[in-house]
CSV table of C-alpha atoms and ligand atoms in Angstrom, one decimal:
chain,number,residue,atom,x,y,z
O,29,MET,CA,-15.8,-47.5,4.3
O,30,THR,CA,-16.8,-44.2,5.9
O,31,THR,CA,-16.3,-40.7,3.8
O,32,ALA,CA,-14.4,-38.5,6.4
O,33,ILE,CA,-16.8,-35.6,6.1
O,34,PRO,CA,-14.0,-31.9,6.3
O,35,GLY,CA,-14.8,-29.9,10.1
O,36,ALA,CA,-15.7,-26.7,10.1
O,37,PHE,CA,-12.2,-25.6,10.2
O,38,HIS,CA,-11.0,-27.4,7.7
O,39,PRO,CA,-8.5,-25.8,5.1
O,40,SER,CA,-10.5,-26.6,2.2
O,41,THR,CA,-13.7,-23.9,4.5
O,42,ARG,CA,-13.9,-20.5,3.5
O,43,LEU,CA,-13.6,-20.0,7.3
O,44,TYR,CA,-10.3,-21.5,7.2
O,45,ARG,CA,-9.1,-19.0,4.2
O,46,PHE,CA,-11.0,-16.0,5.5
O,47,THR,CA,-8.8,-16.8,9.0
O,48,ILE,CA,-5.7,-17.2,6.6
O,49,LEU,CA,-6.3,-13.7,5.2
O,50,ILE,CA,-6.9,-11.7,8.1
O,51,PHE,CA,-3.2,-12.8,9.4
O,52,ILE,CA,-1.9,-11.9,5.8
O,53,SER,CA,-3.4,-8.6,5.9
O,54,LEU,CA,-2.3,-8.4,9.5
O,55,LEU,CA,1.3,-9.3,8.3
O,56,VAL,CA,1.7,-5.9,6.4
O,57,VAL,CA,-0.3,-3.3,9.0
O,58,GLY,CA,3.3,-2.5,10.9
O,59,SER,CA,4.8,-1.9,7.9
O,60,TYR,CA,2.1,0.4,6.8
O,61,PHE,CA,2.3,2.1,10.1
O,62,ALA,CA,5.8,3.0,10.0
O,63,TYR,CA,6.2,3.9,6.0
O,64,ASP,CA,3.9,6.6,6.7
O,65,SER,CA,4.7,8.0,10.1
O,66,ILE,CA,7.1,10.0,8.6
O,67,GLY,CA,4.4,11.9,6.6
O,68,ALA,CA,2.2,11.9,9.8
O,69,LEU,CA,5.0,13.7,11.7
O,70,ALA,CA,6.4,15.8,8.3
O,71,THR,CA,5.4,18.9,11.1
O,72,THR,CA,7.2,18.1,13.8
O,73,LEU,CA,10.1,16.3,12.0
O,74,ILE,CA,11.2,19.4,10.4
O,75,LYS,CA,10.6,21.6,13.3
O,76,GLU,CA,12.8,19.4,15.4
O,77,LEU,CA,15.4,17.9,13.2
O,78,HIS,CA,15.7,21.3,11.4
O,79,ILE,CA,14.8,19.6,8.0
O,80,ASP,CA,13.0,20.7,4.6
O,81,ARG,CA,10.4,19.6,3.0
O,82,ALA,CA,12.5,17.7,-0.1
O,83,THR,CA,13.9,15.6,3.1
O,84,ILE,CA,11.1,14.0,4.3
O,85,GLY,CA,10.6,13.3,0.6
O,86,LYS,CA,13.9,11.4,0.3
O,87,LEU,CA,13.3,9.5,3.4
O,88,TYR,CA,10.7,8.3,1.4
O,89,ALA,CA,12.6,8.5,-1.6
O,90,ALA,CA,15.0,6.1,0.7
O,91,TYR,CA,12.8,3.6,1.3
O,92,SER,CA,11.6,3.4,-2.3
O,93,VAL,CA,15.8,2.6,-3.7
O,94,ALA,CA,15.7,0.1,-1.6
O,95,ALA,CA,12.7,-1.7,-2.5
O,96,ILE,CA,13.3,-0.8,-6.8
O,97,ALA,CA,17.1,-2.9,-5.6
O,98,ILE,CA,15.8,-5.8,-4.1
O,99,VAL,CA,12.0,-6.5,-4.3
O,100,PHE,CA,12.2,-8.2,-7.8
O,101,PHE,CA,14.9,-10.6,-6.2
O,102,GLY,CA,12.3,-10.4,-3.0
O,103,GLY,CA,9.2,-11.9,-6.5
O,104,MET,CA,12.1,-14.0,-7.2
O,105,LEU,CA,12.5,-14.7,-3.4
O,106,TYR,CA,9.1,-16.2,-3.1
O,107,ASP,CA,9.2,-18.6,-6.1
O,108,LYS,CA,12.1,-20.3,-4.3
O,109,LEU,CA,11.6,-20.1,-1.0
O,110,GLY,CA,7.7,-19.9,-0.4
O,111,PRO,CA,5.3,-18.1,1.4
O,112,ARG,CA,6.5,-19.1,5.2
O,113,LYS,CA,10.7,-18.3,4.9
O,114,ALA,CA,9.6,-15.9,2.5
O,115,SER,CA,7.5,-13.6,4.7
O,116,LEU,CA,9.6,-14.5,7.9
O,117,LEU,CA,12.4,-13.4,6.0
O,118,PHE,CA,11.5,-9.9,4.9
O,119,SER,CA,8.8,-9.0,8.4
O,120,CYS,CA,12.3,-9.5,10.1
O,121,LEU,CA,13.8,-7.0,8.4
O,122,VAL,CA,10.8,-4.9,8.2
O,123,PHE,CA,11.1,-4.7,12.4
O,124,LEU,CA,15.2,-4.5,12.1
O,125,GLY,CA,14.5,-0.9,9.6
O,126,ALA,CA,11.6,0.4,12.1
O,127,VAL,CA,14.2,-0.4,14.9
O,128,VAL,CA,16.9,1.5,13.4
O,129,VAL,CA,15.0,4.4,12.2
O,130,ALA,CA,13.2,4.8,15.8
O,131,ALA,CA,17.3,4.8,17.7
O,132,ALA,CA,19.1,7.3,14.5
O,133,LYS,CA,20.8,9.8,16.3
O,134,THR,CA,22.2,11.1,12.9
O,135,LYS,CA,20.2,12.0,9.7
O,136,TRP,CA,22.2,9.0,8.4
O,137,MET,CA,20.7,6.7,10.6
O,138,LEU,CA,17.5,7.8,10.0
O,139,PHE,CA,18.2,7.2,6.5
O,140,THR,CA,19.7,3.2,6.6
O,141,GLY,CA,17.0,2.6,8.9
O,142,ARG,CA,14.9,3.9,6.1
O,143,LEU,CA,16.8,1.9,3.6
O,144,ILE,CA,16.7,-1.1,5.2
O,145,PHE,CA,12.6,-0.8,6.5
O,146,GLY,CA,12.0,-0.1,2.1
O,147,ALA,CA,13.6,-3.1,1.0
O,148,GLY,CA,11.6,-5.6,3.9
O,149,SER,CA,8.7,-3.8,3.7
O,150,GLU,CA,8.0,-4.0,-0.5
O,151,SER,CA,9.0,-7.6,-0.6
O,152,LEU,CA,6.8,-8.4,1.9
O,153,ILE,CA,3.5,-6.9,0.4
O,154,VAL,CA,5.2,-8.6,-2.9
O,155,VAL,CA,4.8,-12.0,-0.5
O,156,GLN,CA,1.3,-10.7,0.8
O,157,SER,CA,-0.2,-10.4,-2.9
O,158,ALA,CA,1.5,-13.9,-3.8
O,159,ILE,CA,0.3,-15.7,-0.8
O,160,ILE,CA,-2.9,-14.2,-1.6
O,161,ALA,CA,-3.0,-15.7,-5.0
O,162,ARG,CA,-1.9,-19.4,-3.4
O,163,TRP,CA,-5.2,-19.2,-1.3
O,164,PHE,CA,-7.6,-17.3,-3.3
O,165,LYS,CA,-7.1,-17.7,-7.1
O,166,GLY,CA,-10.5,-19.0,-9.0
O,167,LYS,CA,-12.5,-18.5,-5.7
O,168,GLU,CA,-12.9,-14.3,-4.3
O,169,MET,CA,-10.2,-13.4,-5.1
O,170,ALA,CA,-10.5,-9.8,-5.9
O,171,MET,CA,-12.8,-9.8,-1.8
O,172,ALA,CA,-9.7,-10.7,-1.0
O,173,PHE,CA,-7.0,-8.3,-2.1
O,174,GLY,CA,-9.8,-6.2,-1.3
O,175,ILE,CA,-10.3,-7.4,2.3
O,176,ALA,CA,-6.4,-7.4,2.9
O,177,LEU,CA,-5.9,-3.6,1.0
O,178,ALA,CA,-9.1,-2.7,3.6
O,179,ILE,CA,-7.0,-4.2,7.0
O,180,SER,CA,-3.4,-3.2,5.7
O,181,ARG,CA,-4.3,0.5,5.1
O,182,LEU,CA,-5.3,0.2,9.4
O,183,GLY,CA,-2.0,0.9,9.9
O,184,THR,CA,-2.2,4.3,7.0
O,185,LEU,CA,-5.0,5.3,8.6
O,186,PHE,CA,-3.8,4.7,12.8
O,187,ALA,CA,-0.6,6.5,11.8
O,188,PHE,CA,-1.9,9.7,10.5
O,189,ASN,CA,-4.6,9.6,13.6
O,190,THR,CA,-1.9,9.0,16.3
O,191,GLU,CA,2.0,9.5,15.1
O,192,GLU,CA,1.3,13.5,16.3
O,193,LEU,CA,-0.7,12.7,19.6
O,194,ILE,CA,1.4,10.2,20.6
O,195,ALA,CA,4.8,13.0,20.2
O,196,ASP,CA,3.2,15.2,21.6
O,197,HIS,CA,1.1,13.5,24.3
O,198,PHE,CA,4.8,11.9,25.5
O,199,HIS,CA,6.6,14.8,24.4
O,200,SER,CA,8.6,13.3,22.0
O,201,PHE,CA,8.7,12.1,18.0
O,202,ARG,CA,11.0,9.2,18.9
O,203,THR,CA,8.5,7.5,21.3
O,204,ALA,CA,6.1,7.9,18.5
O,205,LEU,CA,8.4,6.4,15.8
O,206,TRP,CA,9.0,3.5,18.6
O,207,ALA,CA,5.4,2.9,18.5
O,208,ALA,CA,5.7,1.9,14.6
O,209,ALA,CA,9.1,-0.2,15.7
O,210,LEU,CA,6.5,-2.2,18.1
O,211,LEU,CA,3.7,-2.7,15.7
O,212,CYS,CA,6.3,-4.2,13.4
O,213,LEU,CA,7.3,-6.7,16.2
O,214,PHE,CA,2.9,-7.4,16.2
O,215,SER,CA,3.0,-7.9,12.0
O,216,VAL,CA,5.8,-10.7,13.2
O,217,LEU,CA,4.2,-12.4,15.1
O,218,CYS,CA,1.0,-12.6,13.0
O,219,ASN,CA,3.2,-13.9,10.4
O,220,LEU,CA,4.1,-16.8,12.9
O,221,VAL,CA,0.2,-17.8,13.0
O,222,PHE,CA,0.2,-17.3,9.2
O,223,VAL,CA,3.0,-19.9,8.9
O,224,VAL,CA,1.1,-22.9,11.0
O,225,MET,CA,-1.5,-22.6,9.4
O,226,ASP,CA,0.0,-22.6,5.7
O,227,ARG,CA,1.8,-25.1,6.2
O,228,HIS,CA,-1.2,-27.3,7.4
O,229,GLY,CA,-3.1,-25.9,5.2
O,230,GLU,CA,-0.1,-27.5,2.2
O,231,LYS,CA,0.1,-30.7,3.6
O,232,VAL,CA,-4.0,-31.2,3.5
O,233,LEU,CA,-4.8,-29.7,-0.1
O,234,SER,CA,-1.9,-30.5,-1.4
O,235,LEU,CA,-1.0,-26.9,-1.6
O,236,PRO,CA,2.2,-26.8,-4.5
O,237,THR,CA,5.4,-26.2,-1.5
O,238,ALA,CA,8.5,-24.2,-2.1
O,239,GLY,CA,10.4,-24.1,-5.3
O,240,ALA,CA,7.3,-25.8,-7.1
O,241,GLY,CA,7.6,-23.1,-9.7
O,242,ASP,CA,9.6,-23.5,-13.1
O,243,LYS,CA,13.3,-21.9,-12.5
O,244,ILE,CA,13.3,-18.3,-13.1
O,245,VAL,CA,15.2,-16.4,-16.0
O,246,PHE,CA,15.0,-13.1,-16.8
O,247,SER,CA,14.5,-13.6,-20.0
O,248,ASP,CA,11.0,-15.0,-19.3
O,249,ILE,CA,9.6,-11.4,-18.5
O,250,LYS,CA,10.1,-11.3,-22.5
O,251,LYS,CA,6.9,-13.5,-22.1
O,252,PHE,CA,4.8,-11.0,-20.4
O,253,THR,CA,1.8,-9.8,-22.3
O,254,SER,CA,0.8,-6.2,-23.0
O,255,SER,CA,-1.9,-6.5,-20.8
O,256,TYR,CA,0.7,-6.7,-17.8
O,257,TRP,CA,2.6,-3.9,-19.2
O,258,PHE,CA,-0.1,-1.6,-19.1
O,259,VAL,CA,-1.2,-3.1,-15.8
O,260,VAL,CA,1.9,-2.3,-14.6
O,261,LEU,CA,2.2,1.5,-16.4
O,262,LEU,CA,-1.2,1.7,-14.4
O,263,CYS,CA,0.1,1.7,-11.5
O,264,VAL,CA,3.4,3.8,-11.3
O,265,THR,CA,1.0,6.7,-12.5
O,266,PHE,CA,-1.7,6.0,-10.4
O,267,TYR,CA,0.1,4.8,-7.1
O,268,SER,CA,2.4,8.2,-7.6
O,269,ALA,CA,-0.4,10.0,-7.8
O,270,ILE,CA,-1.1,9.4,-4.5
O,271,PHE,CA,1.1,8.5,-2.0
O,272,PRO,CA,3.6,11.0,-2.6
O,273,PHE,CA,0.5,12.9,-2.6
O,274,THR,CA,-0.2,11.7,0.9
O,275,ASP,CA,3.8,11.8,1.9
O,276,LEU,CA,3.8,16.3,2.2
O,277,ALA,CA,-0.5,16.2,2.4
O,278,ALA,CA,-0.6,17.1,6.4
O,279,ASP,CA,2.2,19.6,5.4
O,280,MET,CA,-0.3,21.2,2.6
O,281,PHE,CA,-3.5,21.4,4.8
O,282,HIS,CA,-1.7,23.0,7.9
O,283,ASP,CA,0.2,25.4,5.3
O,284,LYS,CA,-2.5,26.1,3.0
O,285,TRP,CA,-5.7,25.6,5.1
O,286,GLY,CA,-4.4,26.4,8.4
O,287,LEU,CA,-5.4,23.1,10.1
O,288,PRO,CA,-3.8,22.1,13.6
O,289,SER,CA,-2.0,18.9,13.5
O,290,VAL,CA,-3.6,17.5,16.5
O,291,ASN,CA,-6.7,18.7,18.5
O,292,ALA,CA,-5.7,19.9,22.0
O,293,VAL,CA,-8.3,18.4,24.6
O,294,ALA,CA,-8.0,17.1,28.2
O,295,GLY,CA,-7.2,13.8,29.6
O,296,GLY,CA,-5.6,10.9,29.5
O,297,PHE,CA,-3.8,9.2,25.6
O,298,LEU,CA,-6.6,7.3,25.0
O,299,THR,CA,-9.1,10.2,25.4
O,300,LYS,CA,-6.9,12.2,23.0
O,301,VAL,CA,-7.2,8.6,20.4
O,302,PHE,CA,-10.8,9.1,20.5
O,303,TYR,CA,-11.3,12.6,20.1
O,304,ASN,CA,-8.9,13.1,17.4
O,305,PHE,CA,-10.3,9.9,15.9
O,306,THR,CA,-13.8,11.5,15.7
O,307,HIS,CA,-12.7,14.6,14.6
O,308,MET,CA,-10.3,14.0,11.7
O,309,PHE,CA,-12.1,16.5,9.6
O,310,THR,CA,-10.5,18.9,11.7
O,311,THR,CA,-6.7,18.4,11.4
O,312,ALA,CA,-4.3,18.3,9.0
O,313,PRO,CA,-3.4,14.2,9.1
O,314,GLY,CA,-6.3,13.5,9.6
O,315,VAL,CA,-7.5,15.4,6.5
O,316,THR,CA,-4.6,13.4,4.9
O,317,SER,CA,-6.5,10.1,5.5
O,318,ILE,CA,-10.1,10.5,4.5
O,319,VAL,CA,-8.4,9.3,1.2
O,320,ILE,CA,-7.5,5.7,3.3
O,321,ALA,CA,-10.7,5.8,5.5
O,322,ALA,CA,-12.6,6.2,2.4
O,323,SER,CA,-10.8,3.1,0.3
O,324,MET,CA,-10.9,1.3,3.7
O,325,ILE,CA,-14.5,1.8,4.0
O,326,PHE,CA,-15.3,0.7,0.7
O,327,ALA,CA,-12.8,-1.7,-0.5
O,328,PRO,CA,-14.0,-4.8,0.4
O,329,PHE,CA,-17.1,-4.3,-1.2
O,330,ALA,CA,-15.1,-3.0,-4.5
O,331,GLY,CA,-13.6,-6.1,-4.8
O,332,GLY,CA,-16.8,-8.3,-4.2
O,333,LEU,CA,-18.0,-6.2,-7.0
O,334,VAL,CA,-15.0,-7.0,-8.7
O,335,ASP,CA,-15.3,-10.6,-8.7
O,336,ARG,CA,-18.9,-10.7,-9.6
O,337,VAL,CA,-18.7,-8.1,-12.9
O,338,GLY,CA,-15.4,-8.1,-14.1
O,339,ARG,CA,-14.8,-5.2,-15.8
O,340,ARG,CA,-11.6,-4.1,-14.0
O,341,ALA,CA,-10.2,-2.2,-17.1
O,342,SER,CA,-13.3,-0.3,-17.1
O,343,LEU,CA,-13.1,0.0,-13.1
O,344,MET,CA,-9.8,1.3,-14.1
O,345,VAL,CA,-10.3,4.0,-16.5
O,346,LEU,CA,-12.8,5.0,-14.5
O,347,GLY,CA,-10.2,5.5,-11.2
O,348,SER,CA,-8.5,7.0,-13.0
O,349,LEU,CA,-9.7,9.5,-14.2
O,350,LEU,CA,-11.4,11.2,-10.5
O,351,LEU,CA,-8.0,12.1,-9.7
O,352,ILE,CA,-7.4,14.5,-12.0
O,353,PRO,CA,-10.8,17.0,-11.5
O,354,ALA,CA,-9.7,16.3,-7.4
O,355,HIS,CA,-5.8,17.1,-7.7
O,356,LEU,CA,-6.7,20.1,-9.6
O,357,LEU,CA,-8.4,21.3,-7.4
O,358,LEU,CA,-6.7,21.4,-4.3
O,359,GLY,CA,-4.2,22.9,-6.4
O,360,ILE,CA,-5.8,25.9,-7.9
O,361,THR,CA,-8.8,26.4,-5.5
O,362,HIS,CA,-8.6,27.6,-1.6
O,363,TRP,CA,-12.5,25.4,-1.6
O,364,ASN,CA,-13.0,23.2,1.9
O,365,PRO,CA,-10.5,19.8,0.8
O,366,ILE,CA,-13.0,17.1,2.2
O,367,PRO,CA,-14.8,16.6,-0.8
O,368,MET,CA,-11.9,16.4,-3.2
O,369,MET,CA,-10.3,13.9,-0.6
O,370,VAL,CA,-13.2,11.3,-0.6
O,371,VAL,CA,-13.0,11.6,-4.8
O,372,LEU,CA,-9.9,10.7,-4.2
O,373,GLY,CA,-10.3,8.2,-1.7
O,374,ALA,CA,-12.8,6.5,-4.3
O,375,ALA,CA,-10.2,6.4,-6.9
O,376,PHE,CA,-8.2,4.9,-4.4
O,377,VAL,CA,-10.9,1.9,-3.8
O,378,LEU,CA,-11.5,1.4,-7.9
O,379,VAL,CA,-8.3,0.8,-9.0
O,380,PRO,CA,-6.5,-1.0,-6.2
O,381,ALA,CA,-9.4,-3.4,-6.2
O,382,ALA,CA,-9.4,-3.9,-9.8
O,383,MET,CA,-5.5,-3.9,-10.6
O,384,TRP,CA,-4.2,-6.3,-8.2
O,385,PRO,CA,-6.1,-9.1,-8.7
O,386,SER,CA,-5.7,-8.3,-12.6
O,387,VAL,CA,-2.5,-10.1,-11.9
O,388,PRO,CA,-2.7,-13.4,-11.4
O,389,LEU,CA,-4.9,-13.4,-14.6
O,390,VAL,CA,-3.2,-12.4,-17.2
O,391,VAL,CA,1.0,-14.4,-15.8
O,392,GLU,CA,1.7,-17.9,-15.6
O,393,GLU,CA,0.7,-19.3,-11.8
O,394,SER,CA,4.3,-20.1,-11.5
O,395,ARG,CA,5.5,-16.2,-12.7
O,396,VAL,CA,2.9,-14.4,-9.8
O,397,GLY,CA,5.7,-13.5,-7.2
O,398,THR,CA,7.7,-12.8,-10.4
O,399,ALA,CA,5.2,-10.3,-11.9
O,400,PHE,CA,4.2,-8.6,-8.1
O,401,GLY,CA,7.8,-8.2,-8.3
O,402,LEU,CA,8.7,-6.5,-11.3
O,403,MET,CA,5.4,-4.4,-10.8
O,404,THR,CA,6.2,-3.2,-7.3
O,405,ALA,CA,10.0,-2.2,-8.1
O,406,ILE,CA,8.5,-0.5,-11.2
O,407,GLN,CA,5.9,1.7,-9.2
O,408,ASN,CA,8.7,2.7,-6.4
O,409,LEU,CA,10.1,3.7,-9.2
O,410,GLY,CA,7.2,7.0,-9.3
O,411,LEU,CA,7.2,6.4,-5.5
O,412,GLY,CA,11.4,7.6,-5.1
O,413,LEU,CA,10.5,9.9,-7.4
O,414,PHE,CA,8.0,12.1,-6.9
O,415,PRO,CA,7.8,12.6,-3.3
O,416,LEU,CA,11.4,14.3,-4.4
O,417,LEU,CA,10.3,16.5,-6.6
O,418,ASN,CA,6.6,17.2,-4.7
O,419,GLY,CA,9.4,18.2,-1.7
O,420,TRP,CA,11.5,19.9,-4.1
O,421,LEU,CA,8.5,22.1,-6.0
O,422,ARG,CA,7.2,23.1,-2.2
O,423,ASP,CA,10.5,24.5,-1.4
O,424,LYS,CA,11.0,26.3,-4.7
O,425,THR,CA,8.1,27.9,-5.3
O,426,GLY,CA,5.9,28.8,-2.1
O,427,THR,CA,3.3,26.6,-2.6
O,428,TYR,CA,1.5,23.6,-3.6
O,429,THR,CA,-0.2,24.7,-6.7
O,430,SER,CA,2.6,23.5,-9.1
O,431,THR,CA,3.1,19.9,-7.1
O,432,GLN,CA,-1.4,19.4,-7.8
O,433,ILE,CA,-0.8,20.2,-11.4
O,434,MET,CA,2.4,17.5,-11.6
O,435,PHE,CA,-0.8,15.3,-9.4
O,436,ALA,CA,-3.1,15.7,-12.1
O,437,GLY,CA,-1.0,15.2,-15.4
O,438,LEU,CA,0.1,11.6,-13.4
O,439,GLY,CA,-4.0,11.5,-12.8
O,440,LEU,CA,-4.1,12.0,-17.3
O,441,LEU,CA,-1.0,10.1,-18.0
O,442,GLY,CA,-2.6,6.7,-16.1
O,443,LEU,CA,-5.8,7.5,-17.5
O,444,ILE,CA,-4.5,7.1,-20.9
O,445,PHE,CA,-2.9,3.4,-20.1
O,446,ALA,CA,-6.3,2.5,-18.4
O,447,PHE,CA,-7.8,2.8,-22.0
O,448,LEU,CA,-4.5,1.5,-23.6
O,449,LEU,CA,-5.3,-1.3,-21.1
O,450,LEU,CA,-8.4,-1.9,-22.0
O,451,ARG,CA,-8.1,-1.9,-26.1
O,452,ALA,CA,-5.3,-4.7,-24.8
O,453,ASP,CA,-7.8,-6.5,-22.9
O,454,LYS,CA,-10.0,-6.9,-25.8
O,455,ARG,CA,-7.4,-8.5,-28.3
O,456,HIS,CA,-6.2,-10.9,-25.3
O,457,GLY,CA,-10.0,-12.4,-24.8
O,458,GLY,CA,-11.1,-10.1,-22.4
O,459,VAL,CA,-10.5,-11.9,-19.0
O,460,LEU,CA,-9.8,-8.3,-17.2
O,461,GLU,CA,-13.4,-7.1,-18.5
O,462,ALA,CA,-14.9,-11.0,-17.3
O,463,GLY,CA,-16.8,-11.5,-14.1
O,464,SER,CA,-16.8,-14.7,-12.5
O,465,SER,CA,-20.7,-15.6,-14.2
O,466,LEU,CA,-18.8,-15.3,-17.8
O,467,ARG,CA,-15.6,-17.3,-16.6
O,468,GLY,CA,-18.4,-19.8,-15.1
T,527,LIG,N1,3.7,-0.4,-2.8
T,527,LIG,C1,2.5,-0.4,-1.4
T,527,LIG,C2,2.8,1.1,-1.2
T,527,LIG,C3,2.7,1.2,0.6
T,527,LIG,C4,1.9,2.6,0.4
T,527,LIG,N2,2.1,2.2,2.0
T,527,LIG,C5,2.8,1.4,2.4
T,527,LIG,N3,3.4,0.8,1.5
T,527,LIG,C6,1.4,-0.5,-2.2
T,527,LIG,O1,1.3,0.1,-2.8
T,527,LIG,N4,0.6,-0.7,-1.4
T,527,LIG,C7,-0.7,-0.8,-1.8
T,527,LIG,C8,-2.1,-0.1,-1.6
T,527,LIG,O2,-2.7,0.0,-2.4
T,527,LIG,O3,-2.3,0.2,-0.5
């Protein structure tokens, strides 16, 4: 009798797992790009559509309202439909939402598009997290989350560094919004590759199939431990101090530091893109994207570190702490903003790299989709409310000082929740603080 040796691209190999990871990361690149198209184009949209900053905030709020309404059910749908059907459903919804935004002739159509887009996009991010847990639990999970975050955030980085350029080059902000829709279509195509690979892997490795989880009932939520709830509270305060800030940061750098929206340079479109990317420290959207760029470079390394040494709760304490001085200094001084943006980028590595992979460690496997869904729904309460407050405070006071103090306050709240998480984790056996060597 001969024993078959698995080939180099057998589903049990690292190569197969990491190839799947690339495609499930590309699955959300389009939606990350489209999400921040609005913030990246804020200065142009305000001018061309005659809207105020509060309306920019409202477009983000519309996204989050839809997400709050649907994302929890999206998590449950993942547990019911399984990764393939759920990801296809939501990536098509993302594409549809982006098309409606790009084609919008009225303000109401723009809001409808953001609602459809938000319903699909946040559910898709939940599905992405659950798929990573499916393929990487007990292996290189934090590193996988780190790589996925880094690749997904490519969408954000490109949005901030190309959207104004596309609008400027083609003399139309609408072309920039169509570029976002096109990238969402690319993500649907990446989804199809994932579907084929996941189906094959499921057969060969006997992975749990759709609907294998127990029936989800609302009362199950009561079974989540205090560690889970502190992770959720930290998630909402931490992300409220990052994304609602970047939504209008390009406008702040334009307004307070006088940075231009694009660097005017002669040549073709690609020359302009290349020049603006390599001079990102000199434009308002470029400086905004420093938070994203810094986080992208370090996310996979931070993930690898978390897998080895653990200390998830401690890293969340450190990351939350960094937010406070960075936001305060941006608000109350006219110092060069670049160092503060790099510090925010460091926080934006530490907390997410430790936080997202903590969820599968503190909830039962069959509840992972629901747990991510619930966490993302609650996160969106902040992602919906704080862009509104940010825009409204800026319109009312004429400066961004008060909004920066608000973001520093959110950092302080996050720090308190991170300390409470550290204490709760000690009571629950220290699973979050343990590294791979401790867990065996
Ligand atoms: N729920 C998302 C929000 C988002 C940002 N850009 C597009 N969607 C999220 O929290 N993503 C995780 C991250 O750290 O980027």
